[in-house]
CSV table of C-alpha atoms in Angstrom, one decimal:
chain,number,residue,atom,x,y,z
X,393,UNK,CA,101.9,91.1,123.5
X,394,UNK,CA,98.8,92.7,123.8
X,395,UNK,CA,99.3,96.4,123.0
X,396,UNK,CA,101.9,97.5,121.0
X,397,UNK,CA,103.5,100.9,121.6
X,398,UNK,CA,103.3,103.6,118.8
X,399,UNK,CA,107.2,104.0,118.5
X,400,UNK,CA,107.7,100.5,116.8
X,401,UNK,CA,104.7,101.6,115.1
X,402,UNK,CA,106.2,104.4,113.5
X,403,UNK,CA,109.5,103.0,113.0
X,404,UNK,CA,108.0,100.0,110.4
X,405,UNK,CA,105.9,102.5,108.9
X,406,UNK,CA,109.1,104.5,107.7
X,407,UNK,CA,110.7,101.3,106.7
X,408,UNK,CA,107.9,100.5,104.6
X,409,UNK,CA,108.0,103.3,102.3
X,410,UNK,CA,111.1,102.6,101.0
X,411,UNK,CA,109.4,99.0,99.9
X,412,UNK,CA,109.4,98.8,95.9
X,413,UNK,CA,106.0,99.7,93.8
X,414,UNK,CA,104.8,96.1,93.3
X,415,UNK,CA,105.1,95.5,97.4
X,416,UNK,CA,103.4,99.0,98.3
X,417,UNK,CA,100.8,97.6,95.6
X,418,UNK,CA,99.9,94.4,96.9
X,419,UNK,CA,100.0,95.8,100.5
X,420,UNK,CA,96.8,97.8,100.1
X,421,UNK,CA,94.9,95.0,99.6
X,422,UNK,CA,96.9,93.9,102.4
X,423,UNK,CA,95.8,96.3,104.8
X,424,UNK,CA,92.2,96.9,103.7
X,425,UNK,CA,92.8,100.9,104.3
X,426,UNK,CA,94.1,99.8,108.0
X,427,UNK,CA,98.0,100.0,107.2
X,428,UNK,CA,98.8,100.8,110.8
X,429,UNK,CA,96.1,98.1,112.4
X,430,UNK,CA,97.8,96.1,109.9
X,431,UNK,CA,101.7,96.6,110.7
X,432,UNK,CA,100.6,96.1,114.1
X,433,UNK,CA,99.2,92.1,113.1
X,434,UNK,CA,102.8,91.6,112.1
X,435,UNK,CA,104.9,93.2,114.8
X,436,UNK,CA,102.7,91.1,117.3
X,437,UNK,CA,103.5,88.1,115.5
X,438,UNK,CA,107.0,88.7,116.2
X,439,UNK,CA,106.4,89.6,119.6
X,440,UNK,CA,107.4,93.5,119.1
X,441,UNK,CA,110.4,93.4,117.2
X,442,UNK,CA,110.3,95.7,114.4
X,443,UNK,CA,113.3,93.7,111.9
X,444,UNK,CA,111.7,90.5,112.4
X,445,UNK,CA,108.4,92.2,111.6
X,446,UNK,CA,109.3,94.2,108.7
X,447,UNK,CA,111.2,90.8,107.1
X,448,UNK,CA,108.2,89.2,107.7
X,449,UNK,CA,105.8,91.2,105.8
X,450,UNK,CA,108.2,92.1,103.0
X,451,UNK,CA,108.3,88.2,102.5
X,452,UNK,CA,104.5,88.3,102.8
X,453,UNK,CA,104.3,90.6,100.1
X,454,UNK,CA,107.0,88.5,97.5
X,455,UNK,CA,104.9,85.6,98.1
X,456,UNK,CA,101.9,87.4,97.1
X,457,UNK,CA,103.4,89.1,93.9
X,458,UNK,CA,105.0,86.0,92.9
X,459,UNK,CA,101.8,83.7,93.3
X,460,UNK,CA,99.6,87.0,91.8
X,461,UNK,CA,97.4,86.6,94.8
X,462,UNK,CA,95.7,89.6,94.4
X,463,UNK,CA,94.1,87.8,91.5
X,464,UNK,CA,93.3,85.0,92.7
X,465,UNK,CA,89.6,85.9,93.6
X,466,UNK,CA,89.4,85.8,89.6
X,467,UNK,CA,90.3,82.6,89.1
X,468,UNK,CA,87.3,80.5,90.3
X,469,UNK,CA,87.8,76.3,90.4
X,470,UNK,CA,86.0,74.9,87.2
X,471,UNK,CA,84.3,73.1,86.4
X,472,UNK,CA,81.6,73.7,89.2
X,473,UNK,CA,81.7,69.9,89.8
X,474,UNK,CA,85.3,70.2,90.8
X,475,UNK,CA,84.9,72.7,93.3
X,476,UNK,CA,81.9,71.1,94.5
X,477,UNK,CA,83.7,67.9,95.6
X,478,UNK,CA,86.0,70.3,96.9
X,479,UNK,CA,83.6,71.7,99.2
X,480,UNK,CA,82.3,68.5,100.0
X,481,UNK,CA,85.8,67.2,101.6
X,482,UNK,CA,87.4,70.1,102.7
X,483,UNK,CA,85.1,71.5,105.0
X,484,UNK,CA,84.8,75.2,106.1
X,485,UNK,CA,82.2,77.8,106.0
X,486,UNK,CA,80.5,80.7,107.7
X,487,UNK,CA,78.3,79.9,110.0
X,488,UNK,CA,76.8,83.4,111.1
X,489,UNK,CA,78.8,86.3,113.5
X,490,UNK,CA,79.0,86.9,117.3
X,491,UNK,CA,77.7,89.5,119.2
X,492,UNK,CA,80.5,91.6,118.5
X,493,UNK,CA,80.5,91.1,115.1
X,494,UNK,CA,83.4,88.7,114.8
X,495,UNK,CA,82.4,86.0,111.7
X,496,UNK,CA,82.0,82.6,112.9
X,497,UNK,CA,84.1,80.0,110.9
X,498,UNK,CA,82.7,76.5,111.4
X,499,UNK,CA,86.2,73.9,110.3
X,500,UNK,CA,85.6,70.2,110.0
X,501,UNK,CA,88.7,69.1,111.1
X,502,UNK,CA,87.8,65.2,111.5
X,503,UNK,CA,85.3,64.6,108.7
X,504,UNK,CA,88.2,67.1,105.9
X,505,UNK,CA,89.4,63.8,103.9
X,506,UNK,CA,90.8,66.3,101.5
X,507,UNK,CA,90.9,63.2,98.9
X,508,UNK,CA,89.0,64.3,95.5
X,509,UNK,CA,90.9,66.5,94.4
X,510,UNK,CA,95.0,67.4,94.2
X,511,UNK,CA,96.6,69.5,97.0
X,512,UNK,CA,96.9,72.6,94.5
X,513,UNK,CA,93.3,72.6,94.3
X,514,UNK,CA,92.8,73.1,98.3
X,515,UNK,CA,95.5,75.6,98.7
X,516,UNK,CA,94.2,77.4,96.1
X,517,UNK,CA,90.5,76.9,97.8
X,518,UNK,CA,92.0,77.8,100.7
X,519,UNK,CA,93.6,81.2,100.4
X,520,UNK,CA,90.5,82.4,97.9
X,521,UNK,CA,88.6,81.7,101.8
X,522,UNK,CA,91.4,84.2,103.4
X,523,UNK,CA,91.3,86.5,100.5
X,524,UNK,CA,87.4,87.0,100.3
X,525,UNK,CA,87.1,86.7,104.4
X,526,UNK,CA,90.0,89.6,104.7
X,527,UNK,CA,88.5,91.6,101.2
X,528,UNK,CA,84.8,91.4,101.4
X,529,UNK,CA,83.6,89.5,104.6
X,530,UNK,CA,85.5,92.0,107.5
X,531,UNK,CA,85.5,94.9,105.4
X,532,UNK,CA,81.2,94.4,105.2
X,533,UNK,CA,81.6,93.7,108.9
X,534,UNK,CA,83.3,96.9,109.9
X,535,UNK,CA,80.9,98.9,107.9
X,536,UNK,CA,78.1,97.2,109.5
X,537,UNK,CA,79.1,97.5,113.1
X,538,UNK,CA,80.6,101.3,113.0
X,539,UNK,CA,84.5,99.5,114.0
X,540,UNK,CA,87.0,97.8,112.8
X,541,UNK,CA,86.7,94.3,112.7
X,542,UNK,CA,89.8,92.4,111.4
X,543,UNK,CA,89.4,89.0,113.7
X,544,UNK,CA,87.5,86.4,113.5
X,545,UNK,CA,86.2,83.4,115.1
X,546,UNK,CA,87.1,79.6,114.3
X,547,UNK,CA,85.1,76.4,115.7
X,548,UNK,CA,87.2,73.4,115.0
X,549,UNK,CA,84.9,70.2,115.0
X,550,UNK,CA,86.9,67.1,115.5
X,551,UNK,CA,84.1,65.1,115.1
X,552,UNK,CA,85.4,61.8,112.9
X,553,UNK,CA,89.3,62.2,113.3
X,554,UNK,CA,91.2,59.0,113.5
X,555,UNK,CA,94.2,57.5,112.4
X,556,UNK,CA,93.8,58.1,108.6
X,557,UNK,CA,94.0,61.8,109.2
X,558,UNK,CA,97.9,61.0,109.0
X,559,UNK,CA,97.4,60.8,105.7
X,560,UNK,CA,97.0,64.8,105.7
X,561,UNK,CA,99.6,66.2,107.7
X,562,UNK,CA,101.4,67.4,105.4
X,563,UNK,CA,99.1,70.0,103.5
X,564,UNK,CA,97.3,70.3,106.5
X,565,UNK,CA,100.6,72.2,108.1
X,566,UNK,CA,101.3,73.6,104.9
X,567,UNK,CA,98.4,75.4,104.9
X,568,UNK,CA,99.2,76.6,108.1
X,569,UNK,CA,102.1,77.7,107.4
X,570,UNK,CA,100.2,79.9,104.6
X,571,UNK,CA,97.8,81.5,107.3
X,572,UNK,CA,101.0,82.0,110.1
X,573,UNK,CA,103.1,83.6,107.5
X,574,UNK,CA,100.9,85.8,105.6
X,575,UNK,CA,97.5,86.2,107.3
X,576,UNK,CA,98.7,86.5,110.9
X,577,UNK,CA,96.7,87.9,114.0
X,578,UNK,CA,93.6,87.1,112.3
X,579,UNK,CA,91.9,85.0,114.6
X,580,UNK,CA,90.8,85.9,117.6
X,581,UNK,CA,89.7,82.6,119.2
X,582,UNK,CA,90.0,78.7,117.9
X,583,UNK,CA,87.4,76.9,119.8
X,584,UNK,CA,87.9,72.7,119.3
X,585,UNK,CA,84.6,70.5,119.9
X,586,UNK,CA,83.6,67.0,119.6
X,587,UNK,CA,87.1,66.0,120.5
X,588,UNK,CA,88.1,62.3,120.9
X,589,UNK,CA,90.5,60.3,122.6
X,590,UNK,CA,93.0,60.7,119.4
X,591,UNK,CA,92.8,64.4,119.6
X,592,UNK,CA,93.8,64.9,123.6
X,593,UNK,CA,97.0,62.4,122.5
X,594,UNK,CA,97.9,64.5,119.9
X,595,UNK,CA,97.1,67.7,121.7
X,596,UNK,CA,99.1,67.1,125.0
X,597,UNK,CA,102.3,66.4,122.3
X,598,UNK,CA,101.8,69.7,120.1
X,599,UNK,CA,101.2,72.1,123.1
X,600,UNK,CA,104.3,73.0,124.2
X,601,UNK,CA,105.5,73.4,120.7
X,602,UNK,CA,103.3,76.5,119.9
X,603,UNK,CA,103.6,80.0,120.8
X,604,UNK,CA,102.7,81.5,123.9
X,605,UNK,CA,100.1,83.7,121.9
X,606,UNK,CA,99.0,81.4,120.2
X,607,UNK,CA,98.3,78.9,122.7
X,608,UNK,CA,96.2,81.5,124.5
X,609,UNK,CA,93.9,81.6,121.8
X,610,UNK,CA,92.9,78.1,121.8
X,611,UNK,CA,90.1,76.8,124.2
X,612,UNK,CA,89.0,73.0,123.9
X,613,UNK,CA,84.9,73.1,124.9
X,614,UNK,CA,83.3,70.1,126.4
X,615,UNK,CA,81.7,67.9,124.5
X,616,UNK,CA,79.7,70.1,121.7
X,617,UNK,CA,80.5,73.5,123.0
X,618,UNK,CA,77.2,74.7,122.9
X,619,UNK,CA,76.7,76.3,126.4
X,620,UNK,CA,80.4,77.8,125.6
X,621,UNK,CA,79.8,79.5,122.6
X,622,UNK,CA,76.1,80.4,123.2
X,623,UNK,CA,77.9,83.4,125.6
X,624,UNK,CA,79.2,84.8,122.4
X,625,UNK,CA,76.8,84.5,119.6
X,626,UNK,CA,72.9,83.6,119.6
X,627,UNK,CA,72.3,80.4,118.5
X,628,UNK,CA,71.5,80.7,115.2
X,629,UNK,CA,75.4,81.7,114.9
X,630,UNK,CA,76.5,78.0,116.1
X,631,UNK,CA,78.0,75.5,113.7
X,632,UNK,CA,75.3,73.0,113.2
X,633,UNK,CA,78.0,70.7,115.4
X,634,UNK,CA,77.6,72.3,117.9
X,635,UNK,CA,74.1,72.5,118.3
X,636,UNK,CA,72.7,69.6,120.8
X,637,UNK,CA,69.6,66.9,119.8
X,638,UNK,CA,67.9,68.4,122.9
X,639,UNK,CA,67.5,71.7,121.7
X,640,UNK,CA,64.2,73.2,121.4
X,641,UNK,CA,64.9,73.4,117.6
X,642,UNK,CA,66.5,70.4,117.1
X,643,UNK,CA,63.6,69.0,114.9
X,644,UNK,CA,64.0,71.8,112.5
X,645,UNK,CA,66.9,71.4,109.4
X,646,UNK,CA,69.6,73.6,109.6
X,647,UNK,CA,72.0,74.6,106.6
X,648,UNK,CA,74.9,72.9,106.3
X,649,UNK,CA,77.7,76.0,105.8
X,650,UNK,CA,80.1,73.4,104.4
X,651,UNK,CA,77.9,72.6,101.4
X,652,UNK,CA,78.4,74.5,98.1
X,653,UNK,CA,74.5,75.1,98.2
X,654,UNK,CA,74.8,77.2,101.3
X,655,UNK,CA,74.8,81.1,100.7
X,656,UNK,CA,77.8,82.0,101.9
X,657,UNK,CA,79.4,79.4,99.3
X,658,UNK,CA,77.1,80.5,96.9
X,659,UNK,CA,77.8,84.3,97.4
X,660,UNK,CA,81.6,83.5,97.4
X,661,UNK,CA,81.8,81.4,93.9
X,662,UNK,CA,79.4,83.7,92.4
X,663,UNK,CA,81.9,86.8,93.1
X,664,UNK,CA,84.4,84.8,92.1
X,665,UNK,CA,83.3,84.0,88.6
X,666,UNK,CA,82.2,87.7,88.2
X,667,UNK,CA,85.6,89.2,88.7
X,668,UNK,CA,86.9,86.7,86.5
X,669,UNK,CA,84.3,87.5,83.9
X,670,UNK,CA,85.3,91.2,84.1
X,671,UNK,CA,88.5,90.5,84.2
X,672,UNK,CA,89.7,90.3,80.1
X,673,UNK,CA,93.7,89.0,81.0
X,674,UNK,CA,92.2,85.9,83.5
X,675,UNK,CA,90.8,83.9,81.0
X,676,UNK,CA,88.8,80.8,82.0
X,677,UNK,CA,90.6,78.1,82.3
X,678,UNK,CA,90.8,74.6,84.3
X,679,UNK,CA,93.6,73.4,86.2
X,680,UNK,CA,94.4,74.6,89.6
X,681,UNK,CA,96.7,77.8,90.3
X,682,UNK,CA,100.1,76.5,91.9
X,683,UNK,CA,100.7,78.5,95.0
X,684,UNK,CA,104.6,77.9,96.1
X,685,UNK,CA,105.3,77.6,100.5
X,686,UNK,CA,106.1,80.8,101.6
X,687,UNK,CA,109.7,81.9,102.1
X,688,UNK,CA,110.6,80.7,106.0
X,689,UNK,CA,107.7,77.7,106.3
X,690,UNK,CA,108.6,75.5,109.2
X,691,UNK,CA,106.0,73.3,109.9
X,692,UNK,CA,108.3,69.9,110.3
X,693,UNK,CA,108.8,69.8,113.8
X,694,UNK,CA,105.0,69.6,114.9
X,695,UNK,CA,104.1,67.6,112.1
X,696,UNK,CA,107.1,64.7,113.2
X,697,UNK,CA,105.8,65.2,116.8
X,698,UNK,CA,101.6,64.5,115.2
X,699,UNK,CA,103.1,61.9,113.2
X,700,UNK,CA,104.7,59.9,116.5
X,701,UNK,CA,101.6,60.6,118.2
X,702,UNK,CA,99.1,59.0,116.0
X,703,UNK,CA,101.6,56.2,116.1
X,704,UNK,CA,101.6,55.8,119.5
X,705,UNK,CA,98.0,55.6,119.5
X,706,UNK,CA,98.2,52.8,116.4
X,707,UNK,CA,100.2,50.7,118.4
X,708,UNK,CA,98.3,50.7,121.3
X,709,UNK,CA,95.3,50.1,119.4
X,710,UNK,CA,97.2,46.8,117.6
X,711,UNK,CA,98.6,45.8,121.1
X,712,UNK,CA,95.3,46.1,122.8
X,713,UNK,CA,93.4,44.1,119.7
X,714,UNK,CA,96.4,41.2,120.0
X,715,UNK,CA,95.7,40.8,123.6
X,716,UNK,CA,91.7,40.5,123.0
């Protein structure tokens, strides 16, 4: 649904301040000083109806008081080695913004061998992205720009996905259960590149399994999505994926916005290990912080459907190298 009317507005509004102190808490750095924009995320993710929506965001808000996720921004990875090989194999950074000042997320979704560290670790990693993206990078945004920004951009590079990326299913979807559950309506566009042969298999399976609205977000670009994405951002913006060897400045290095040496990485650990340092309850400590599923994840179905896909393609792979 693309607009919601300001009755259902109004109407989870009033049911939200009878929410208890802690939730009301944890909902400002929820909502950014946006409550109503914010209400809005969630009653679009349940297309409009205002019980779904309220259940959903008072189960968002359990999740985060029970998993102190309003802290987590304090509790950086360490050692610095750790989170490096973090970085190194589950890649994601900030690439630059779009004209409209959306940030740009470049995802490496085929070259993520999420293997060096334990899956605490990247879920942790992962929601200390959503938390400084949603707390620092839109907010910074918005101020910039003169409007509220609360989307933003995500380029999926499948660049390197084969059959071993079965072996990460299963956080994979749990981290997306994570973002559908508490960090809705965030996203304005997921743009897939570099896709291979494995990918369209998969792809034609999962499709009809998602959402209308969230289907409509989705646009797989030819080959490395250059010309596509150059309509929205200049093109020191792009993922360095999605820039072509023919480019005029092909011969010059560009930054890799995965890397822990790139700023945005840089800026993000460095905040990080300030608010821990000011922070005189959140001693330093190593380990990773256990995050639990949230209340209501359901991510079996498409993963047993990505599962039989991948396979399928196995078999035909073995049946094809038998007959050579």
């Amino acid at each position: 649904m693309a607009v919601v009317p300001q009755e259902p507005i109004l109407q989870f509004e009033a049911l939200m301040e009878e929410a208890d102190e802690p939730l009301k808490k944890t909902f400002q750095n929820v909502h950014q000083g946006y409550p109503q924009e914010t209400l809005t995320r969630f009653l679009k993710a349940r297309d409009g109806n205002v019980a779904k929506a309220h259940k959903m965001l008072l189960d968002c808000l359990k999740w985060r008081v029970e998993n102190e996720i309003d802290d987590i921004l304090a509790k950086p990875i360490v050692p610095t080695k750790i989170y490096k090989d973090i970085r190194d194999s589950q890649l994601i950074g900030l690439s630059g913004y779009t004209h409209e000042g959306l940030p740009v997320f470049a995802i490496g979704v085929g070259l993520s061998s999420y293997n060096k560290a334990s899956d605490h670790y990247y879920t942790q990693s992962h929601i200390q992205l959503n938390e400084y993206r949603d707390c620092l990078i839109l907010p910074e945004a918005t101020k910039k720009h003169g409007k509220h920004i609360r989307k933003c951009i995500k380029v999926l590079d499948m660049t390197g996905l084969k059959l071993s990326s079965l072996n990460n299913i299963k956080l994979v979807t749990s981290i997306s259960s994570i973002d559908d559950l508490n960090y809705p309506e965030l996203t304005h566009t997921y743009y897939i590149v570099n896709a291979p042969y494995i990918f369209s298999a998969c792809w034609k399976a999962v499709k009809p399994l998602l959402q209308e609205r969230t289907r409509k977000k989705i646009k797989v670009l030819s080959g490395c999505g250059e010309e596509e994405l150059m309509k929205i951002m200049d093109y020191a913006a792009l993922p360095h994926f999605c820039r072509k060897r023919s480019s005029p400045n092909s011969q010059k290095t560009h930054e890799n916005c995965y890397s822990l040496e790139h700023s945005f990485h840089q800026q993000m650990y460095s905040y990080m290990k300030q608010q821990q340092q000011s922070s005189a309850t959140l001693p330093e400590r190593e380990g990773s912080v256990h995050v639990t599923l949230p209340e209501g994840a359901n991510e079996e179905d498409i993963e047993e459907v990505i599962e039989s896909q991948l396979e399928q393609v196995k078999d035909m792979k073995v049946s094809d190298s038998s007959r050579a």
